[in-house]
Coordinates of C-alpha atoms and ligand atoms in Angstrom, one line a residue:
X1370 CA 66.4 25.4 234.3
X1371 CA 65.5 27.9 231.6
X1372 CA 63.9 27.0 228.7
X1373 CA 63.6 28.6 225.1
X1374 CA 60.6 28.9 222.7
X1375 CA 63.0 26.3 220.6
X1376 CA 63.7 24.1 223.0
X1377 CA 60.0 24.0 223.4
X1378 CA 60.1 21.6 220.5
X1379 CA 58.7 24.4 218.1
X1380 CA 62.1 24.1 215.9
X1381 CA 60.5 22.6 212.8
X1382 CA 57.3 22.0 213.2
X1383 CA 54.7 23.1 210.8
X1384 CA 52.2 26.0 211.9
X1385 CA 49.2 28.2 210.2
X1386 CA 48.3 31.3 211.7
X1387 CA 44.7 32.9 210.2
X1388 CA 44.9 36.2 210.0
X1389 CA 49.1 36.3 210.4
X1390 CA 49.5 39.0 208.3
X1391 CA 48.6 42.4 210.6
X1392 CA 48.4 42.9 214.0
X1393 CA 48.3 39.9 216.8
X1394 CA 48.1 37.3 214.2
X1395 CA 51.4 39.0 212.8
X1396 CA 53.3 39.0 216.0
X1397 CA 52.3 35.2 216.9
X1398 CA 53.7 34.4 213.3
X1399 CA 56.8 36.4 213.9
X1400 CA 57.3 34.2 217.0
X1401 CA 56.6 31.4 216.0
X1402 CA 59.2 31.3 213.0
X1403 CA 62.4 32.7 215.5
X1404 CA 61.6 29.7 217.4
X1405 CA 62.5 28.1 214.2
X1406 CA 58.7 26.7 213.2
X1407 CA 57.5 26.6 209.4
X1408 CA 54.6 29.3 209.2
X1409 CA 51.8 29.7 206.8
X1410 CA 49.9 32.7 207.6
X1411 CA 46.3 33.5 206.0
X1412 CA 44.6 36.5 205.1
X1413 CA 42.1 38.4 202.6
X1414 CA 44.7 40.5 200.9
X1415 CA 46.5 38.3 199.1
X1416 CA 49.5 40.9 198.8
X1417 CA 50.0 41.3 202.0
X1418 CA 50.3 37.5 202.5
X1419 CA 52.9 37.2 199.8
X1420 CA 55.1 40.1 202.1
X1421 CA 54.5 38.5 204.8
X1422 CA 55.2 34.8 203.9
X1423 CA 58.4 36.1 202.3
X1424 CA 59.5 37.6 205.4
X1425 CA 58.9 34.9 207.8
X1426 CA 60.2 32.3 205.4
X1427 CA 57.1 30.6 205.2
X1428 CA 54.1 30.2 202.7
X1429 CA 51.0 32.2 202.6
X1430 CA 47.0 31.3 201.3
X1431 CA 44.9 34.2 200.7
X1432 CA 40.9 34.2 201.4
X1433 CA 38.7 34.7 203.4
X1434 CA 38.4 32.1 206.5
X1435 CA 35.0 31.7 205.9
X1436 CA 35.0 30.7 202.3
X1437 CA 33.7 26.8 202.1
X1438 CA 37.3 25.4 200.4
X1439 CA 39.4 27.7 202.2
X1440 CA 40.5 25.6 204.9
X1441 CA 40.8 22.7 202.5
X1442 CA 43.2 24.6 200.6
X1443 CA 45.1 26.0 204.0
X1444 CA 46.0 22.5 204.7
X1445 CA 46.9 21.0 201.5
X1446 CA 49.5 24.0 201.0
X1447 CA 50.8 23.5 204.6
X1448 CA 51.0 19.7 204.2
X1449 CA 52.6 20.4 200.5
X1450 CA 55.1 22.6 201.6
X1451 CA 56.0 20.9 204.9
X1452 CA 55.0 17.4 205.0
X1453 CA 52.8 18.2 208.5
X1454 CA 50.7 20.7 210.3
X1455 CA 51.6 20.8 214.2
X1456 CA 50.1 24.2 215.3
X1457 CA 46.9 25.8 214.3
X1458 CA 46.4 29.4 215.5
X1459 CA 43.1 30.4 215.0
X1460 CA 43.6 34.7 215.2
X1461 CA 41.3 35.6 212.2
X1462 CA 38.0 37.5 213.0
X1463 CA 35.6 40.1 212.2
X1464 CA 34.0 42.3 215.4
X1465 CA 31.2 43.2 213.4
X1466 CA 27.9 43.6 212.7
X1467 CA 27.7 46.3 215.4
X1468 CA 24.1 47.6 217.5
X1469 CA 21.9 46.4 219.2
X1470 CA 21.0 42.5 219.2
X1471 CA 17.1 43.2 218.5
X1472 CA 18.3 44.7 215.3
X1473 CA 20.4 42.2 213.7
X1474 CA 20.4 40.9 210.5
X1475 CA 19.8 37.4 210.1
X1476 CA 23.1 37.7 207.3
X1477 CA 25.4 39.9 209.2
X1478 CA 24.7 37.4 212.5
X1479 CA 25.6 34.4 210.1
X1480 CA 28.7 36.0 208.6
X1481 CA 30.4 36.7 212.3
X1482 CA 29.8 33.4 213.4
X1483 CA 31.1 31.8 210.0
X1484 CA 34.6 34.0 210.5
X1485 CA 34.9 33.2 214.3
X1486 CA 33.4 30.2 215.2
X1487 CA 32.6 28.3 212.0
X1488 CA 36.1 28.6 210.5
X1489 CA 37.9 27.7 213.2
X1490 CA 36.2 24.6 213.6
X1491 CA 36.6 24.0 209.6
X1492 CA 40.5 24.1 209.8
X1493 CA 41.0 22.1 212.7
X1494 CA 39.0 18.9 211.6
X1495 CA 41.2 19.6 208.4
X1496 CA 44.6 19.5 210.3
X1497 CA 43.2 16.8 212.7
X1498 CA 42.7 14.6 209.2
X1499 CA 45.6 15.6 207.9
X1500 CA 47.9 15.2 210.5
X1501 CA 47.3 15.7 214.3
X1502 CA 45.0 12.6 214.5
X1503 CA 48.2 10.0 214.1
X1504 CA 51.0 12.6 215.2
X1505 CA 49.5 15.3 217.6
X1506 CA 49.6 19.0 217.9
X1507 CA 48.2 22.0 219.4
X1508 CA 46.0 24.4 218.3
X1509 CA 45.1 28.0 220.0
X1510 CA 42.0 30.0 219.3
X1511 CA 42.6 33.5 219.9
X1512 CA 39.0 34.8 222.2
X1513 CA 38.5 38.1 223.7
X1514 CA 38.2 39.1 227.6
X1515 CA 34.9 40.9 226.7
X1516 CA 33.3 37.7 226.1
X1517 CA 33.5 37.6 229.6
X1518 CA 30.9 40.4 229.9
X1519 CA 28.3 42.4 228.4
X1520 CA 28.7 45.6 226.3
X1521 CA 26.7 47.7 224.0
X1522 CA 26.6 46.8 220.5
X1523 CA 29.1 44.6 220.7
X1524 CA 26.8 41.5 220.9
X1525 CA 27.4 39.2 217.9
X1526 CA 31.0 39.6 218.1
X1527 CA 31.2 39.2 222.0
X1528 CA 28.6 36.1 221.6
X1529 CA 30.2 35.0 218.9
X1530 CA 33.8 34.5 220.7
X1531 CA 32.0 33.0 224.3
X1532 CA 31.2 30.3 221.2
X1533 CA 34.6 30.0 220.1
X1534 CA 35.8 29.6 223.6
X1535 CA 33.2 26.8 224.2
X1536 CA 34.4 25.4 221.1
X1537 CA 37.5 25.5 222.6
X1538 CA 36.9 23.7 225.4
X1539 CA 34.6 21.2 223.7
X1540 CA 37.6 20.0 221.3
X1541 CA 40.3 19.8 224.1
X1542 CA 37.7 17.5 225.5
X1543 CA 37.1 15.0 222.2
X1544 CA 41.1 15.5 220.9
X1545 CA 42.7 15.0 223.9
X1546 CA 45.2 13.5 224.5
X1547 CA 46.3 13.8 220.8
X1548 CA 45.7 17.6 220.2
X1549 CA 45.8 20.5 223.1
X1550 CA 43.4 23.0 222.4
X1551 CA 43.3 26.3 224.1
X1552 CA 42.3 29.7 224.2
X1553 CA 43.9 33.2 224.7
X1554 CA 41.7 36.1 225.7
X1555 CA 43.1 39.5 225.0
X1556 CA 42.2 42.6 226.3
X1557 CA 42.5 46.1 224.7
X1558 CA 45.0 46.0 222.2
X1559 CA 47.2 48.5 219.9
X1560 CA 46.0 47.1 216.4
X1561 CA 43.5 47.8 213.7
X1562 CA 40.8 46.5 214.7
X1563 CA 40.5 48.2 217.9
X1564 CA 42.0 51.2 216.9
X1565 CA 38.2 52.9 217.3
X1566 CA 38.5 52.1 221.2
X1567 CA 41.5 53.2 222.0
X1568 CA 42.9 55.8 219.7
X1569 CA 40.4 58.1 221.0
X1570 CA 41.6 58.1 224.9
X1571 CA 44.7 55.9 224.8
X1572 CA 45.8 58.1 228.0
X1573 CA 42.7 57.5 229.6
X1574 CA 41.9 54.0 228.9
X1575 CA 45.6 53.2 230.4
X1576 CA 45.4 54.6 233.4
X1577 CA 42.1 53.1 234.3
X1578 CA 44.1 49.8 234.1
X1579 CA 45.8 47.8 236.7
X1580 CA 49.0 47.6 234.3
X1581 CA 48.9 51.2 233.4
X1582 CA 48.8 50.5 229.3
X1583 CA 47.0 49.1 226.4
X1584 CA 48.4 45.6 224.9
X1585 CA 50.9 45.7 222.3
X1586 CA 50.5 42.1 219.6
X1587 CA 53.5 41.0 221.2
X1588 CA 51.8 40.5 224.8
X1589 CA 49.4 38.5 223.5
X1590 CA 51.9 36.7 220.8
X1591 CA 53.9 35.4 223.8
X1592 CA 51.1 33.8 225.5
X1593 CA 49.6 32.5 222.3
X1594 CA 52.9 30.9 221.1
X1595 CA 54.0 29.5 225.0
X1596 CA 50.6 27.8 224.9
X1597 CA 51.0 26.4 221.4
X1598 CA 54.9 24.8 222.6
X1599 CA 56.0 22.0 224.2
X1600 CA 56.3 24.2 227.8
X1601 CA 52.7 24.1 228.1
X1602 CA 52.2 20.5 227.3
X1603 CA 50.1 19.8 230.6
X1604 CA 47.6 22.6 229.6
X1605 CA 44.3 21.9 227.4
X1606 CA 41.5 23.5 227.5
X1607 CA 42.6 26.7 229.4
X1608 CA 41.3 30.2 228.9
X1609 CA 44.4 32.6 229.4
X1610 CA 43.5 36.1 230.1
X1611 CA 46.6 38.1 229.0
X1612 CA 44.6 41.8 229.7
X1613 CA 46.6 43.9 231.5
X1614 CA 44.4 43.5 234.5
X1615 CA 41.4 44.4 232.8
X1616 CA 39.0 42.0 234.6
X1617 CA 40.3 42.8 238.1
X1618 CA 39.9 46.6 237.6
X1619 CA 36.6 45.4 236.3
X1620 CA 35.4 43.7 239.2
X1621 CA 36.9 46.3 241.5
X1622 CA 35.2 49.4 240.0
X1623 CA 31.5 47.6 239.2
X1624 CA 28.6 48.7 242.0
X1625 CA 29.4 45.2 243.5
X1626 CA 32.6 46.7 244.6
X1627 CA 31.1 49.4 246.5
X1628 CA 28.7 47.0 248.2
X1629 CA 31.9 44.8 249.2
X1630 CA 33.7 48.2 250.3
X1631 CA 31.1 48.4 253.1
X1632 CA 32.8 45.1 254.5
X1633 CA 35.2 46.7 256.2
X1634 CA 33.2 48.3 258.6
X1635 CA 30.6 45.7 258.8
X1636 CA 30.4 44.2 262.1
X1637 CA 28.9 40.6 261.3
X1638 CA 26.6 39.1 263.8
X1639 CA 27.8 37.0 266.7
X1640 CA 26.7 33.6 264.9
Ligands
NAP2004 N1 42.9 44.2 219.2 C1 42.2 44.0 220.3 O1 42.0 44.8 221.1 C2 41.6 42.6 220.5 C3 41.0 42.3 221.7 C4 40.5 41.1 222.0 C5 40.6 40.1 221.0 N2 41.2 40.4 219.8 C6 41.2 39.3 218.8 O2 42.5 39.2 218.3 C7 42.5 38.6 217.0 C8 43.3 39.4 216.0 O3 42.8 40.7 216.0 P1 43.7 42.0 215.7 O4 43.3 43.0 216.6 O5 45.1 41.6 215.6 O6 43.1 42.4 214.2 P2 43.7 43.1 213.0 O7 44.9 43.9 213.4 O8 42.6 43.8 212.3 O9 44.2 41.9 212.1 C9 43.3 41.0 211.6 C10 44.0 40.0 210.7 O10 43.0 39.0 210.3 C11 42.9 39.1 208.9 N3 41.5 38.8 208.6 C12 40.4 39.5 209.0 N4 39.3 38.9 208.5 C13 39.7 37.8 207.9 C14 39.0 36.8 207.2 N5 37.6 36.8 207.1 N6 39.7 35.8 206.7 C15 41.0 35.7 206.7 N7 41.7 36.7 207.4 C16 41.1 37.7 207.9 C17 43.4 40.5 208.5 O11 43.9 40.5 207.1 P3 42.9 40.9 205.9 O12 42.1 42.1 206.3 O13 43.8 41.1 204.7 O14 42.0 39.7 205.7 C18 44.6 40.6 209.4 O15 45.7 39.9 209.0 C19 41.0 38.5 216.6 O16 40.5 37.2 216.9 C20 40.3 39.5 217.6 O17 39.0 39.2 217.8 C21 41.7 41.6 219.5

């Protein structure tokens, strides 16, 4: 039988999206209202979240994620304007401060982790008051693959999102079996925020991967909205990779490949 995102019980319900008004967070909001959900997105500028909430037919809060009433105000409009809140997608984020870790600043460090970790935490226990502890819902926290490894100055934002998938996994744990929670982990994707990475060798950062292209918002929107909908309803605390193939070119290009390249003309001893 084929199923649609609306008959994946999205039709009505009530969902926020941080960070809905640009890029991934923009394309998991456009999905989420054609399969007929009630969308509030968030973002800093609060004129692009007026567009965009009057485009998606939803509501908007501007501010930053991190400010301390922010998520207080997030769900009161929601619960305002719709009566409940049934989908949290946790999208917003900063990738910055950049260098190396033995020269971070103390501030910086604690700003990063207050956008991706800290604020994330701060609107679920909101929604989970407001609504998800009597009625349910899910919530998705949008990660990164390279969490999954090490990179040069990338190390608050790469430690700070391994923390937000812990997080992730910690509260499908203590809100189960009320509340799903899960995480998408994108790889290399067309949007601002990574534009520095792969404006500068789009060609050649393609063809180094398994899928032959960098994502576009609308791979990872797909993922993130089938894992927010009813058609995933057996799934909490997963980690989905939607990267192109990133981690398997990754483990087949590493100096650990070479060593297993050997194997095949290894002859074992008789044991
Ligand atoms: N693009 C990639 O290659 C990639 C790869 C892996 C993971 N990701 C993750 O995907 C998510 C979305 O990133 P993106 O690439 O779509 O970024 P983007 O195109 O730069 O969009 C970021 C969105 O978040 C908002 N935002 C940023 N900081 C905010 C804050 N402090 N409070 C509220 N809203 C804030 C922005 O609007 P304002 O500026 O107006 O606030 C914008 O709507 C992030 O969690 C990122 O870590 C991206």
């Amino acid at each position: 039988m084929t199923s649609s995102y609306a008959q994946d019980g999205l039709k009505d319900r009530a969902a926020v999206v941080t960070g809905g008004t640009r890029g991934i967070g923009r394309a998991v909001a456009e999905r989420l209202a054609a399969a007929g959900a009630r969308v509030c997105v968030t973002a800093r500028d609060a004129q692009d979240v007026r567009r965009t909430a009057a485009e998606l037919d939803g509501i908007g809060v501007s501010g930053s994620v991190a400010d301390p009433g922010h998520p207080r105000e997030v769900v009161e409009a929601v619960m305002s304007a719709f009566g409940r809140i049934d989908v949290v997608v946790n999208n917003a984020a900063t990738n910055q401060p950049y260098g190396p870790l033995m020269e971070a600043d103390p501030d910086a460090w604690a700003a990063a982790f207050a956008v991706n970790v800290e604020a994330p935490l701060r609107l679920v226990q909101g929604a989970w008051r407001a609504w998800m502890r009597e009625h349910g819902g899910a919530v998705v926290n949008v990660c990164t693959e390279g969490a999954g490894h090490v990179g040069p100055n990338v190390g608050a934002y790469g430690t700070s999102k391994a923390a937000l998938l812990h997080l992730t996994r910690q509260l499908a744990g203590e809100l189960a079996p009320k509340v799903r929670v899960n995480a998408v982990s994108p790889g290399l994707v067309r949007t601002e925020m990574a534009r520095f990475v792969w404006e500068p060798g789009e060609e050649r950062l393609a063809a180094g991967l398994p899928l032959g292209r960098i994502g576009e918002p609308d791979d990872i929107a797909r993922a993130v909205v089938w894992l927010a909908s009813d058609a995933a309803d057996w799934i909490t605390g997963a980690d989905l990779l939607v990267d192109g193939g990133t981690r398997v070119r990754t483990a087949y290009s590493g100096p650990e490949y070479a060593v297993h390249d050997r194997l095949r003309s290894y002859a074992p001893p008789r044991s």
